[in-house]
Every structure is written in structure tokens, then in C-alpha cells.
Coordinates of C-alpha atoms and ligand atoms in Angstrom, one line a residue:
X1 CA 53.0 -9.5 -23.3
X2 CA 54.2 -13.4 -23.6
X3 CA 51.3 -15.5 -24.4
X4 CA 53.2 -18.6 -25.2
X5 CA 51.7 -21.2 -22.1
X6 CA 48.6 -20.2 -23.8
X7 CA 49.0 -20.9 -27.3
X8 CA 50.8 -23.9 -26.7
X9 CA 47.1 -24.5 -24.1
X10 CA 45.3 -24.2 -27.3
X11 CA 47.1 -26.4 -29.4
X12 CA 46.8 -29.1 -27.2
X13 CA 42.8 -28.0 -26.4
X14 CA 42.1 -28.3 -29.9
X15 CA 43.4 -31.8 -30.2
X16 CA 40.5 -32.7 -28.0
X17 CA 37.8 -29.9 -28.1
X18 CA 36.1 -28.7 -31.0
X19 CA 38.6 -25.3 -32.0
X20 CA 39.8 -26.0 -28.5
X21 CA 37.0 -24.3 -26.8
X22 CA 33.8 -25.2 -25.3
X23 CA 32.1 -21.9 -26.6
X24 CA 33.2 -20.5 -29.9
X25 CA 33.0 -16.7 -28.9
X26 CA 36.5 -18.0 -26.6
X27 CA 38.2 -18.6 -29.8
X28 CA 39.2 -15.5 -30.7
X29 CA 37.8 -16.0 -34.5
X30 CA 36.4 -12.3 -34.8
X31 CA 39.9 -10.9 -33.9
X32 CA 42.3 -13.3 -34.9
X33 CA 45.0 -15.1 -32.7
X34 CA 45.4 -17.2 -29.9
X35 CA 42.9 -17.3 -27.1
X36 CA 44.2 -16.4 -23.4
X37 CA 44.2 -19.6 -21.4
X38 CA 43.4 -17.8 -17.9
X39 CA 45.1 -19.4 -14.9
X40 CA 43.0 -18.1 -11.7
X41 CA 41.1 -14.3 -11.3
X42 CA 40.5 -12.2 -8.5
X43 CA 38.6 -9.2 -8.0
X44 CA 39.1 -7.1 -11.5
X45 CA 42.1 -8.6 -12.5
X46 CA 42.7 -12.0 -14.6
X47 CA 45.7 -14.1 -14.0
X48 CA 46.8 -15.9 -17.5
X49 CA 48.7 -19.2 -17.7
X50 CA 51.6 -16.8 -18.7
X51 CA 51.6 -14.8 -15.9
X52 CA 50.2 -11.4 -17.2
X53 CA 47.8 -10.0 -15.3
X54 CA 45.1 -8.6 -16.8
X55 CA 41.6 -6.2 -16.0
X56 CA 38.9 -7.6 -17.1
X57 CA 35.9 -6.0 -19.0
X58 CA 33.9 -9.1 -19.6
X59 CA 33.3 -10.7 -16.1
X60 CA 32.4 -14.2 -17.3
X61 CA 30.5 -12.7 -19.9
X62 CA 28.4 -11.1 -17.6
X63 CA 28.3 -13.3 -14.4
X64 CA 30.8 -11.8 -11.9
X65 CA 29.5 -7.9 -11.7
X66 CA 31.2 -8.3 -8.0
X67 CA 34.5 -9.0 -9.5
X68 CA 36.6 -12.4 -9.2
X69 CA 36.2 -14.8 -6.3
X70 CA 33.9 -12.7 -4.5
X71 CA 34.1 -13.9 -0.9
X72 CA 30.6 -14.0 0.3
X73 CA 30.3 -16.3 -2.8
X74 CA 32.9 -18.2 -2.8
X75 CA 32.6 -18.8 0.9
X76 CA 28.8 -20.0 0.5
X77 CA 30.1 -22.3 -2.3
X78 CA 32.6 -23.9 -0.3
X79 CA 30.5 -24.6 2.6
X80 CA 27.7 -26.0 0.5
X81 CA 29.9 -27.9 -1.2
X82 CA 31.2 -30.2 2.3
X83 CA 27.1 -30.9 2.6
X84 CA 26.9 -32.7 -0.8
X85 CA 26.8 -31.4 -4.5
X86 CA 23.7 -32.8 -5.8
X87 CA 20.5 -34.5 -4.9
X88 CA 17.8 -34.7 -7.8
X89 CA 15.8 -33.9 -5.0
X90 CA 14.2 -30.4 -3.8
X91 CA 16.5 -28.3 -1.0
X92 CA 15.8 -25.5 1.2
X93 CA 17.8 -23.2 -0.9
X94 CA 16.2 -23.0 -4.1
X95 CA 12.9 -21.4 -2.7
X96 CA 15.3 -19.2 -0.6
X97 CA 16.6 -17.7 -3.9
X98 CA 13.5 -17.9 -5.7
X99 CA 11.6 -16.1 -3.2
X100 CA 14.8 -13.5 -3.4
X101 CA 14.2 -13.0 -7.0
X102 CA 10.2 -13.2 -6.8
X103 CA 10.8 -9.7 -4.2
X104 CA 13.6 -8.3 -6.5
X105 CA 12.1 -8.4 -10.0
X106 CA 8.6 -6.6 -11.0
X107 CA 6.0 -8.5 -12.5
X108 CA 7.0 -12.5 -11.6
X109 CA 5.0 -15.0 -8.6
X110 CA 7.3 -17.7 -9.6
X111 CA 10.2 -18.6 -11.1
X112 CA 12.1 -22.0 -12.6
X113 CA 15.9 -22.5 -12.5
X114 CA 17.5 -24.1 -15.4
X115 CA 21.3 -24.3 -16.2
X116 CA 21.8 -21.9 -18.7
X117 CA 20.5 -18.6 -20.5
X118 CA 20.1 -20.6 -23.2
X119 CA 17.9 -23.2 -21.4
X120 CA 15.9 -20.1 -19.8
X121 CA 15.0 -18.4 -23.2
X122 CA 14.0 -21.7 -24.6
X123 CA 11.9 -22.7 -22.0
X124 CA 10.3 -19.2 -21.8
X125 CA 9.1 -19.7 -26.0
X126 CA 8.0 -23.0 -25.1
X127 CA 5.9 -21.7 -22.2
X128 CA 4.4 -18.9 -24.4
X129 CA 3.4 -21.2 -27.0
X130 CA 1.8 -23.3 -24.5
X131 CA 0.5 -20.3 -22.7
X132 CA -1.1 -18.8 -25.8
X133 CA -2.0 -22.1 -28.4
X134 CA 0.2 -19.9 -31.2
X135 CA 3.3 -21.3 -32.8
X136 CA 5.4 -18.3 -34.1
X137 CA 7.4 -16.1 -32.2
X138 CA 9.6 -12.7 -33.1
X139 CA 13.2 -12.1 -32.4
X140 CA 15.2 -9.1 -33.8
X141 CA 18.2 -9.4 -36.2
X142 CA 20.8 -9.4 -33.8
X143 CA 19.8 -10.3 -30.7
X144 CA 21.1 -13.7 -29.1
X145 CA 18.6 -16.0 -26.9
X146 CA 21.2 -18.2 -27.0
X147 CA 22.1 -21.2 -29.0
X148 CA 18.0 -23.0 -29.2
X149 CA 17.7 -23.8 -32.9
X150 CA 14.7 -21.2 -32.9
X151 CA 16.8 -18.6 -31.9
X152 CA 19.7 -19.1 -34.5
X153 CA 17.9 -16.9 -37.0
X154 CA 20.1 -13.8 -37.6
X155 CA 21.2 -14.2 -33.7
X156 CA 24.1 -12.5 -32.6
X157 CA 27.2 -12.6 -30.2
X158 CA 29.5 -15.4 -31.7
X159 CA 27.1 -16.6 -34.3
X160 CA 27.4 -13.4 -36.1
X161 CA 31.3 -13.9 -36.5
X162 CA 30.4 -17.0 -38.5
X163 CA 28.5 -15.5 -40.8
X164 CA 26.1 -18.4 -40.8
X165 CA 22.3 -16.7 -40.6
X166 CA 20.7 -19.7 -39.8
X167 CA 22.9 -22.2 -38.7
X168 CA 23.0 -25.7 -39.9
X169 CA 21.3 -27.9 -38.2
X170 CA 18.0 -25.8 -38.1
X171 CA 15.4 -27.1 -39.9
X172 CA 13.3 -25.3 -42.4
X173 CA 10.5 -26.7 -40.1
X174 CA 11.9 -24.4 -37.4
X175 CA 13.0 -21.6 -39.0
X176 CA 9.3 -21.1 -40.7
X177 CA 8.2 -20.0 -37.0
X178 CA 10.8 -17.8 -36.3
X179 CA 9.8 -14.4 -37.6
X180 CA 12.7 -11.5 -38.0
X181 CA 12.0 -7.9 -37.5
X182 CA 14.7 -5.0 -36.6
X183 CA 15.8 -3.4 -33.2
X184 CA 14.4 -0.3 -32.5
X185 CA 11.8 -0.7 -35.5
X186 CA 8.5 -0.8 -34.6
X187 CA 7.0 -0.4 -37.8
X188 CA 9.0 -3.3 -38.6
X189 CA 7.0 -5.8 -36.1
X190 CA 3.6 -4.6 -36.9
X191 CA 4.4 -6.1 -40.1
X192 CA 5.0 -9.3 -39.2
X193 CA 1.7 -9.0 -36.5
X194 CA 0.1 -7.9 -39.5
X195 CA 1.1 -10.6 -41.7
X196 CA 0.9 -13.5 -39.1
X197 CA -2.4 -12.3 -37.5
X198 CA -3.0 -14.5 -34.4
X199 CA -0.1 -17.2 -34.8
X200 CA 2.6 -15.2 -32.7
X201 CA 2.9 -16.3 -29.4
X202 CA 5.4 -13.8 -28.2
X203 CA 7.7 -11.3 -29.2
X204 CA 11.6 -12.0 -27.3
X205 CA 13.8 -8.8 -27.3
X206 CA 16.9 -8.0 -25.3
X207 CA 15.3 -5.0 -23.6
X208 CA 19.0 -3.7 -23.7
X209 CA 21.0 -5.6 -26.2
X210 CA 24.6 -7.0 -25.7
X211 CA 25.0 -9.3 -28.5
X212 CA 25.5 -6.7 -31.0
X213 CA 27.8 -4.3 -28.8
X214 CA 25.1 -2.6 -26.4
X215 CA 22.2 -0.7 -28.1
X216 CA 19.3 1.2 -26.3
X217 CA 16.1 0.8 -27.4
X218 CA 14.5 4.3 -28.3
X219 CA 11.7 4.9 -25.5
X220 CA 9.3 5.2 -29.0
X221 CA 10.0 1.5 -30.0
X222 CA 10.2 0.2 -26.4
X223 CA 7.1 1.4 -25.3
X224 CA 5.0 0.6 -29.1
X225 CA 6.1 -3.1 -28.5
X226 CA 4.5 -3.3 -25.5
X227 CA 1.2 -1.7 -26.8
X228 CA 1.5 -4.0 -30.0
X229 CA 2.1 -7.1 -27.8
X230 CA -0.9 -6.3 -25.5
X231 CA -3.2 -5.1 -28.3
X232 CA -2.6 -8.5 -29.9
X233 CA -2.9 -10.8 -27.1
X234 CA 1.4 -11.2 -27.5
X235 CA 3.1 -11.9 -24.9
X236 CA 6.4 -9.7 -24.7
X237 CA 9.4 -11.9 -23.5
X238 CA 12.1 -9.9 -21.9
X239 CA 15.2 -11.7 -22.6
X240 CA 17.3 -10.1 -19.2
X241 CA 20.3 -13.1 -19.1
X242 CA 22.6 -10.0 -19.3
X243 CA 20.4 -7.0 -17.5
X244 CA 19.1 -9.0 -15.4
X245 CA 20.4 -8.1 -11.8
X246 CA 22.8 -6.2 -13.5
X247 CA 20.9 -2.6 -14.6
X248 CA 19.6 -2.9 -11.1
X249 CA 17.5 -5.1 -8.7
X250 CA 14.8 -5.1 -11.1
X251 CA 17.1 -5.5 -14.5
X252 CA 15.7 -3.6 -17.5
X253 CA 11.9 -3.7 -16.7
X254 CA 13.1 -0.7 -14.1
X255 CA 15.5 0.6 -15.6
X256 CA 12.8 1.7 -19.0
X257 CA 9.9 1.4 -16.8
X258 CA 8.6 -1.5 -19.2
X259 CA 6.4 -4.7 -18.0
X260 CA 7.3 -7.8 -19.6
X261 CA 5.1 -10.8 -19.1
X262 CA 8.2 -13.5 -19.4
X263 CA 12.0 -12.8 -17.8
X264 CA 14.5 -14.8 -19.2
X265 CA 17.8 -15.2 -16.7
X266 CA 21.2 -15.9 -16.4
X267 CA 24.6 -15.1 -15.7
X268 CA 24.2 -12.5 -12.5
X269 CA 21.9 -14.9 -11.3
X270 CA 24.0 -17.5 -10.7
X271 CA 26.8 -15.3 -9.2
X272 CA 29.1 -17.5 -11.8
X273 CA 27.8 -20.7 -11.6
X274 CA 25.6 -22.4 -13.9
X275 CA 22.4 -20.9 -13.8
X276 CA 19.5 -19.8 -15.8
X277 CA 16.2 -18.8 -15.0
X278 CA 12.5 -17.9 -16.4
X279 CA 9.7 -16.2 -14.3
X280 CA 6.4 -14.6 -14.9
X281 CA 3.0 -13.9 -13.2
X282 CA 1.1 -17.2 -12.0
X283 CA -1.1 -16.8 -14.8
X284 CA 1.5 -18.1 -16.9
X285 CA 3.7 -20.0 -14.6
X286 CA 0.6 -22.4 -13.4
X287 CA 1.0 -23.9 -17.2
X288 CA 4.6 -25.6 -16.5
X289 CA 5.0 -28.8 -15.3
X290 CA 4.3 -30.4 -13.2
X291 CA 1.6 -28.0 -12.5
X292 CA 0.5 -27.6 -15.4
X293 CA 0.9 -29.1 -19.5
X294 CA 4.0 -27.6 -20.5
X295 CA 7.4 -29.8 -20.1
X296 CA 10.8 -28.5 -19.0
X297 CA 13.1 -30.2 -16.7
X298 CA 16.5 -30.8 -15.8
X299 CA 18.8 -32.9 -13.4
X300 CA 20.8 -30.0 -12.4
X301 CA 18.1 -27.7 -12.4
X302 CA 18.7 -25.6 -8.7
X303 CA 21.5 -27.5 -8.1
X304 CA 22.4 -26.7 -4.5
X305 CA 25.9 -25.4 -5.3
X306 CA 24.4 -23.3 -8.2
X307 CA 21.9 -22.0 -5.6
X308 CA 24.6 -21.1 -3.0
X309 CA 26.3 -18.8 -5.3
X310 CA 23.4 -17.2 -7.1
X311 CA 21.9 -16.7 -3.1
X312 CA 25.3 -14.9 -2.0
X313 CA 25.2 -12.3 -5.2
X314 CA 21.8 -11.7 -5.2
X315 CA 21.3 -10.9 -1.4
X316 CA 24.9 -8.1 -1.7
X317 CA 23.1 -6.8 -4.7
X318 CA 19.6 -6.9 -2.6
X319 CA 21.4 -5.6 0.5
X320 CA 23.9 -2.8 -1.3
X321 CA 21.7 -1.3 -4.5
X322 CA 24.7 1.8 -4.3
X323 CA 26.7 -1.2 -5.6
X324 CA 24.6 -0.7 -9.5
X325 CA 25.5 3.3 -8.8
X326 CA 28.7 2.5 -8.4
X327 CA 28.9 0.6 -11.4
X328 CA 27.3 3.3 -13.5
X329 CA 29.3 5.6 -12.5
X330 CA 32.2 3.9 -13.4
X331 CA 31.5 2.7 -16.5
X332 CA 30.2 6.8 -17.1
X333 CA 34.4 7.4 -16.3
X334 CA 35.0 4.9 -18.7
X335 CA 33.3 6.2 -21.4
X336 CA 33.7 10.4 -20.8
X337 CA 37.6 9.2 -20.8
X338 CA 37.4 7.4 -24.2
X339 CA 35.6 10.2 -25.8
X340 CA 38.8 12.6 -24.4
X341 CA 41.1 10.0 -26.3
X342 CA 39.2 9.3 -29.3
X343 CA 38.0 12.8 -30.1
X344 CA 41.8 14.5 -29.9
X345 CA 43.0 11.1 -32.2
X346 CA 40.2 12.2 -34.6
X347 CA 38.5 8.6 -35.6
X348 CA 35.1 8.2 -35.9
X349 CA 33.4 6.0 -33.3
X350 CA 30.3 5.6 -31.6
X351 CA 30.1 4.6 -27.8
X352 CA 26.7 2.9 -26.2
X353 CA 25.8 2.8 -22.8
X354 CA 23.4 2.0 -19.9
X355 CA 24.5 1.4 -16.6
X356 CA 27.5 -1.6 -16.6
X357 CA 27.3 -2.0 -20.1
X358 CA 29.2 -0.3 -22.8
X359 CA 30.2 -0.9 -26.1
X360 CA 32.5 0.7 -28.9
X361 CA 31.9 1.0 -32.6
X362 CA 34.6 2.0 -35.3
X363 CA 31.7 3.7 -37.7
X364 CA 30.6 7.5 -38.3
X365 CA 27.1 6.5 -37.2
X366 CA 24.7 5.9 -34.5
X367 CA 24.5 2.2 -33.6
X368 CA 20.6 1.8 -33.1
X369 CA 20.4 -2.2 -34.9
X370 CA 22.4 -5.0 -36.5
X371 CA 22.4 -3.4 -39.8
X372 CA 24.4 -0.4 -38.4
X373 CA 26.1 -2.2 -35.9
X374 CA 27.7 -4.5 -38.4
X375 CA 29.2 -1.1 -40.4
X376 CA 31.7 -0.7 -37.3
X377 CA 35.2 -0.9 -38.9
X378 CA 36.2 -4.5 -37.8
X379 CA 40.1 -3.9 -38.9
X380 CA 40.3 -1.2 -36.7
X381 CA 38.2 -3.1 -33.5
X382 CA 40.9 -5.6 -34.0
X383 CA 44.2 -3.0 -33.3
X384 CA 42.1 -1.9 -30.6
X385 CA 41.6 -5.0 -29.3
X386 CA 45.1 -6.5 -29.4
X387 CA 46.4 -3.1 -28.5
X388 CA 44.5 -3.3 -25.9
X389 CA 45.5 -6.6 -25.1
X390 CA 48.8 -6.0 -24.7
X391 CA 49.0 -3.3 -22.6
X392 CA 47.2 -6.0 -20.0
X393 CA 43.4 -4.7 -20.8
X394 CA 41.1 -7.4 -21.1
X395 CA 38.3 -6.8 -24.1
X396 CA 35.5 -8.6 -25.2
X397 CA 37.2 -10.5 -28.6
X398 CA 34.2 -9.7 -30.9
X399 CA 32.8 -6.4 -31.4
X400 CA 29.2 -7.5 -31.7
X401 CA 29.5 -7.8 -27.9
X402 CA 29.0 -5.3 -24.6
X403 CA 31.6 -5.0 -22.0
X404 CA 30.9 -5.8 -18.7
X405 CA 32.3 -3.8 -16.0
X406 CA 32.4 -5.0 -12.2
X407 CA 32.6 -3.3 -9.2
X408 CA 35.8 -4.3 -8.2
X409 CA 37.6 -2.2 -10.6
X410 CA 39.2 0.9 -9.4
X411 CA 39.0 4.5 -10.8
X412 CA 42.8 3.8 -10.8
X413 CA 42.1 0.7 -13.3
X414 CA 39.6 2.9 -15.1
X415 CA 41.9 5.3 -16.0
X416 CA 45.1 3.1 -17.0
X417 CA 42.5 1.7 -19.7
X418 CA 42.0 5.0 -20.7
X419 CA 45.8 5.0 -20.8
X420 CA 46.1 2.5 -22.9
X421 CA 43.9 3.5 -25.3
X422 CA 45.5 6.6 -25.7
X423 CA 48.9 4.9 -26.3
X424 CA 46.9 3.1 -29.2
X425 CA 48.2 3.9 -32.6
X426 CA 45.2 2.8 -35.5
Ligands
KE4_501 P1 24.0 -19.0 -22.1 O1 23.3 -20.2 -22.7 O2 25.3 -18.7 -22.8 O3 24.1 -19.1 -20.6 O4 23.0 -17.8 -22.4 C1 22.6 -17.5 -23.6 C2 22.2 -16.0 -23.7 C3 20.9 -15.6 -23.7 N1 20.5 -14.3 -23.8 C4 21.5 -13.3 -23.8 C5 21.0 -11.9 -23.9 C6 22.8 -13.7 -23.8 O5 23.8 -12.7 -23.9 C7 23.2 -15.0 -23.8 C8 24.7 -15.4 -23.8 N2 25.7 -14.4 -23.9 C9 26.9 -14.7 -24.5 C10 27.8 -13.5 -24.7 N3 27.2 -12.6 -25.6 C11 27.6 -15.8 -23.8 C12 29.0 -16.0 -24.2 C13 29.2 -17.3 -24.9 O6 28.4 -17.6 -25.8 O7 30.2 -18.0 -24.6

């Protein structure tokens, strides 16, 4: 593969952009190299400014679990688009897609568009602290909530690859109410409720997590964090940017059978536009503005082109549930293939999985937290991942992250990944 329209991209980007991207997990700083500059998409298949074509395993990061220029999507984008882009003003097609959501998703009345995941899960710990008069919250070491300085405690997905903890910029003041406790440890958050007895406001948890490769909760953990969050008047934020909409209709609350009192949105939602999204029972939701005390606003907020996409993916998801069947069985090919390859080359690995997301970890054991997620052999993710790369297989460039398959790939793509891996040499 010839990458040299891209490099030269990135030289020039980074003249202009900080590192030449305008979201450091693009850079490629976990793996080494260039960055691909991509040039258009369609379907499963990425077009680079180099003229490789490539299939793609992260879908936006999540977003496009219908594959590249989806029609019905584009289509609804297109004709929004000749009405007017943006009006600061309320349309029609925001309560269309709320109400959409509202019938998809267990346990939400109502539901506030933002712009980004990010946005969503701040919003959402501002709303619990509101909601419940108590300043501290809980994340896990690991998980990402996005880039909200309360969340950039031990947060995942690019932030790990810097090595940075706590990022600068956070403030000691900040930090003090942001209490760390471990994935799939429940003994580890009755500590902290033990500790901090009535100052949490809410626990936030990817119910799956994706930010440090994909890791299942243990039912044991799952279901104890509930109890501990009800039993102490804490409300349970279920951080579903990336399961939302894409485990199924009703994200990971169906999927484990768990009730959340807070969803956090984005990606799927927005059927690759900008969009984010928080939603809970009217309880909770009659405390935002301008209904109630709590501020959170936005110019863009269910911005009508925004809406158009996130209304086409959502009704095909709503109107075609085989289509998360599909997926999992799919990414279940994926991953029985990988084990053929990897056992007969006699490596040790681990491989996660549930549903559309899947990760793989260079390291002898399971990967139930951060701790053992960050033993994976990182010299060895990086062959794979340029191996990869050069046979035209698209990776996530950080292992700390899940793939994301879409439903446009074919068993056919399926298995020439498989290929390639087995071509690998580590
Ligand atoms: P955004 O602000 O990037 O839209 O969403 C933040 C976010 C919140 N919660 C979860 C569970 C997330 O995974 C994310 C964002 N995910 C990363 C990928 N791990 C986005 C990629 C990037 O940072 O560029």
C-alpha cells in the first residue's frame, strides 16, 4: 500500500491543526505512523486519498453501523438540506426523533439533543447533581465519557495513549469530585459509597465498555451496581454513546436486562452527524431547563440536518431489528475465524465480544478492567495493526479501543480479514 497523498495530507494538516487532527485518537500516536487521510467511503469500504481501498472496522467510531453513505440517510440529508440548515428555532423533526427514541429505549419520557457524546455525558452529571443536591460522581478506570474535565480521571480511548491520568487543565477543584473505582469491581464502589456516604450523585459506567478494547461486565457486578445505586439513593448513569442503538433498539439496558435512570447518546444516533443525546424518566428530566433549574443549551442543539440523519438510521434500525442479528452474527464469524488463525500461530490473545463490538488483546489473560487491559502486548497490536493495514483492513489505531462492525460488510469481507490475519507474521 502507497500512503504517500496522505502523509504529505498530514504534513500540511499539522501546519494548521494541532498534530494535524481535530481528535488526537486520528493521529495514529498509539501505533506509530502516518494517519490515512480518507478521500470518500461507501458502504464497508473506505476510499484513501491514495487510492487504496480499504474495509473498515471502525464506522466513524461507531456512527455508521449501516455502512458508508447509507442512502435513506444520505437522501434525508440532502433533501433537508435545500429547506435551510439551521434555525435556532424548534422544527418538526426533532420531536419526530425524540418521540422515536422515547418508543425505542426503556426507561426515558424525554430526551435532549446536544452535539456530541461528550456534551451528552456532561449534561447527564450535571443533571444528576441537580437532580440529587450531591456533588461527587463515580467513573471507572478506563471508561471514557468523553473529554468533560470531570471525566478526564483515568478516562480511556485516546487519553490513555497519553499517559496523562488527569489531564492538564483539570483542576484539583474538579478532580476532588470525581471518584475512581474499577470495572467489574463491585467491592470496589461500595468503598467509595462507603467513604463518601451521601455526596455521590451518580455512578456513570459504560454498561459495555469500548474505550478499553470491549469488556463485558460480569452479570455479578452489573446487577450489584444497580442495587448499590438504588439502596443509596444513586442514580446509575448509563453511558450508551457507543451501545446505544447499536446492541439493539434498546442499547445495553436490553441487552443485560439492566435499568439505568440516565442514557447518555451519541454516534448511532445521529446516523453520522453531529449528535448527542441524554434521556431519562420525567422525574429527572422536569429539572432541565427551561423547565426546570438545571442549564444546558446549545445553538446546534437538534439541528435539523443532524435530525434528518439520526431520523433515517433510527427508523431502518426501528423498522429492520434482524439488521442487529445480522451484525452479531457477523462479528461472531469474525471472531470464531480469528481464534482458527490465532490458535494454529500459537500466541496468546484474548478476544471480547457483544453483539457489533469486538476487541483483541495480545496478553495470556482475561480482559475484565483497565488494569488487565493495559497488559495487552502493545508491540505486537502494532504488527497487527499495520499488517493489517496493509493488506487494505481498516483497524481501530489504539488498542484501548472496540471495533465497530456495520452491516454492510460481507461474509466475503469477513473472511479476507481473516485472511489477512493469517498472512500476519508477529
Ligand atoms: P464524543 O464527544 O467523541 O462524540 O463522545 C464521547 C464519548 C462518550 N462516551 C463514550 C462511551 C465514547 O466512546 C465516546 C467517544 N468515543 C471515542 C472512541 N473511543 C470517539 C473517538 C474520538 O475521540 O475521536
Amino acid at each position: 500500500m502507497i500512503y504517500q497523498r496522505s502523509s504529505a495530507l498530514f504534513a500540511e494538516a499539522k501546519k494548521y491543526i494541532p498534530g494535524g487532527v481535530n481528535s488526537p485518537v486520528r493521529a495514529f500516536k498509539a501505533v506509530g505512523g502516518d494517519p490515512i487521510f480518507v478521500k470518500e467511503a461507501k458502504g464497508a469500504y473506505l476510499y484513501d486519498e491514495d487510492g487504496n481501498r480499504l474495509i473498515d472496522y471502525i464506522a466513524s467510531w461507531g456512527p455508521l453501523i449501516l455502512g458508508h453513505a447509507y442512502e435513506p440517510v444520505i437522501n434525508a440529508v440532502i433533501e433537508k438540506a435545500k429547506k435551510g440548515t439551521s434555525f435556532g428555532m424548534p422544527t418538526e423533526i426533532e420531536t419526530e426523533l425524540a418521540k422515536l427514541a422515547v418508543s425505542m429505549v426503556p426507561n426515558i419520557d424525554k430526551i435532549r439533543f446536544v452535539n456530541s457524546g461528550t456534551e451528552a455525558c456532561m449534561s447527564a452529571v450535571r443533571l444528576a447533581r441537580g437532580f440529587t443536591g450531591k456533588d461527587k460522581i463515580i467513573k471507572f478506570a478506563g471508561c471514557y465519557h468523553g473529554h468533560s474535565d470531570s471525566f478526564l480521571i483515568q478516562a480511556g480511548s485516546g487519553a490513555v495513549t497519553f499517559g496523562s491520568p488527569n489531564s492538564p487543565g483539570v483542576t484539583q477543584g474538579t478532580a476532588k469530585d470525581t471518584l475512581l473505582a474499577d470495572y467489574n469491581d463491585l467491592a470496589s464502589v461500595k468503598a467509595l459509597v462507603d467513604a463518601n456516604q451521601d455526596e455521590i450523585s451518580a455512578v456513570i459506567i459504560e454498561p459495555v465498555a469500548g474505550n478499553m478494547g470491549c469488556i463485558i461486565p460480569a452479570d455479578e457486578f452489573i446487577n450489584g451496581l444497580r442495587t448499590l445505586c438504588t439502596q443509596n439513593s444513586i442514580l446509575l448513569i448509563f453511558d450508551e454513546v457507543m451501545t446505544g442503538f447499536r446492541l439493539g433498539k434498546g442499547g445495553a439496558q436490553e441487552a443485560l436486562g439492566i435499568d439505568a435512570d440516565i442514557l447518555c447518546f451519541g454516534k448511532v444516533i445521529g446516523g453520522g452527524l453531529p449528535v448527542g443525546a441524554f434521556a431519562a424518566r420525567n422525574e429527572i428530566m422536569s429539572h432541565l431547563a427551561p423547565e426546570g433549574p438545571v442549564y444546558q443549551a446549545g445553538t446546534l442543539s437538534g439541528n435539523p440536518l443532524a435530525m434528518s440523519a439520526g431520523l433515517a438510521m433510527l427508523t431502518e434500525l426501528n423498522n429492520k431489528p434482524e439488521i442487529f442479528e445480522s451484525l452479531a452474527d457477523k462479528t461472531e464469524h469474525l471472531h470464531e475465524g480469528f481464534v482458527n488463525v490465532l490458535d494454529k500461530k500459537g500466541i496468546p490473545y484474548q478476544i471480547n465480544r457483544l453483539g457489533s463490538m469486538i476487541s483483541l488483546h495480545f496478553t495470556e489473560e482475561p480482559v475484565v478492567d483497565f488494569a488487565s487491559s493495559a497488559k495487552g502486548n502493545n508491540d505486537t497490536f502494532k504488527k497487527y495493526f499495520h499488517g493489517m493495514l496493509e493488506k487494505g483492513i481498516y483497524l481501530p489505531p489504539s488498542a484501548f479501543e472496540s471495533y465497530f462492525l456495520n452491516d454492510a460488510l460481507s461474509y466475503g469481507d469477513l473472511d479476507e480479514t481473516i485472511g489477512a490475519l493469517d498472512e500476519l507474521n508477529f
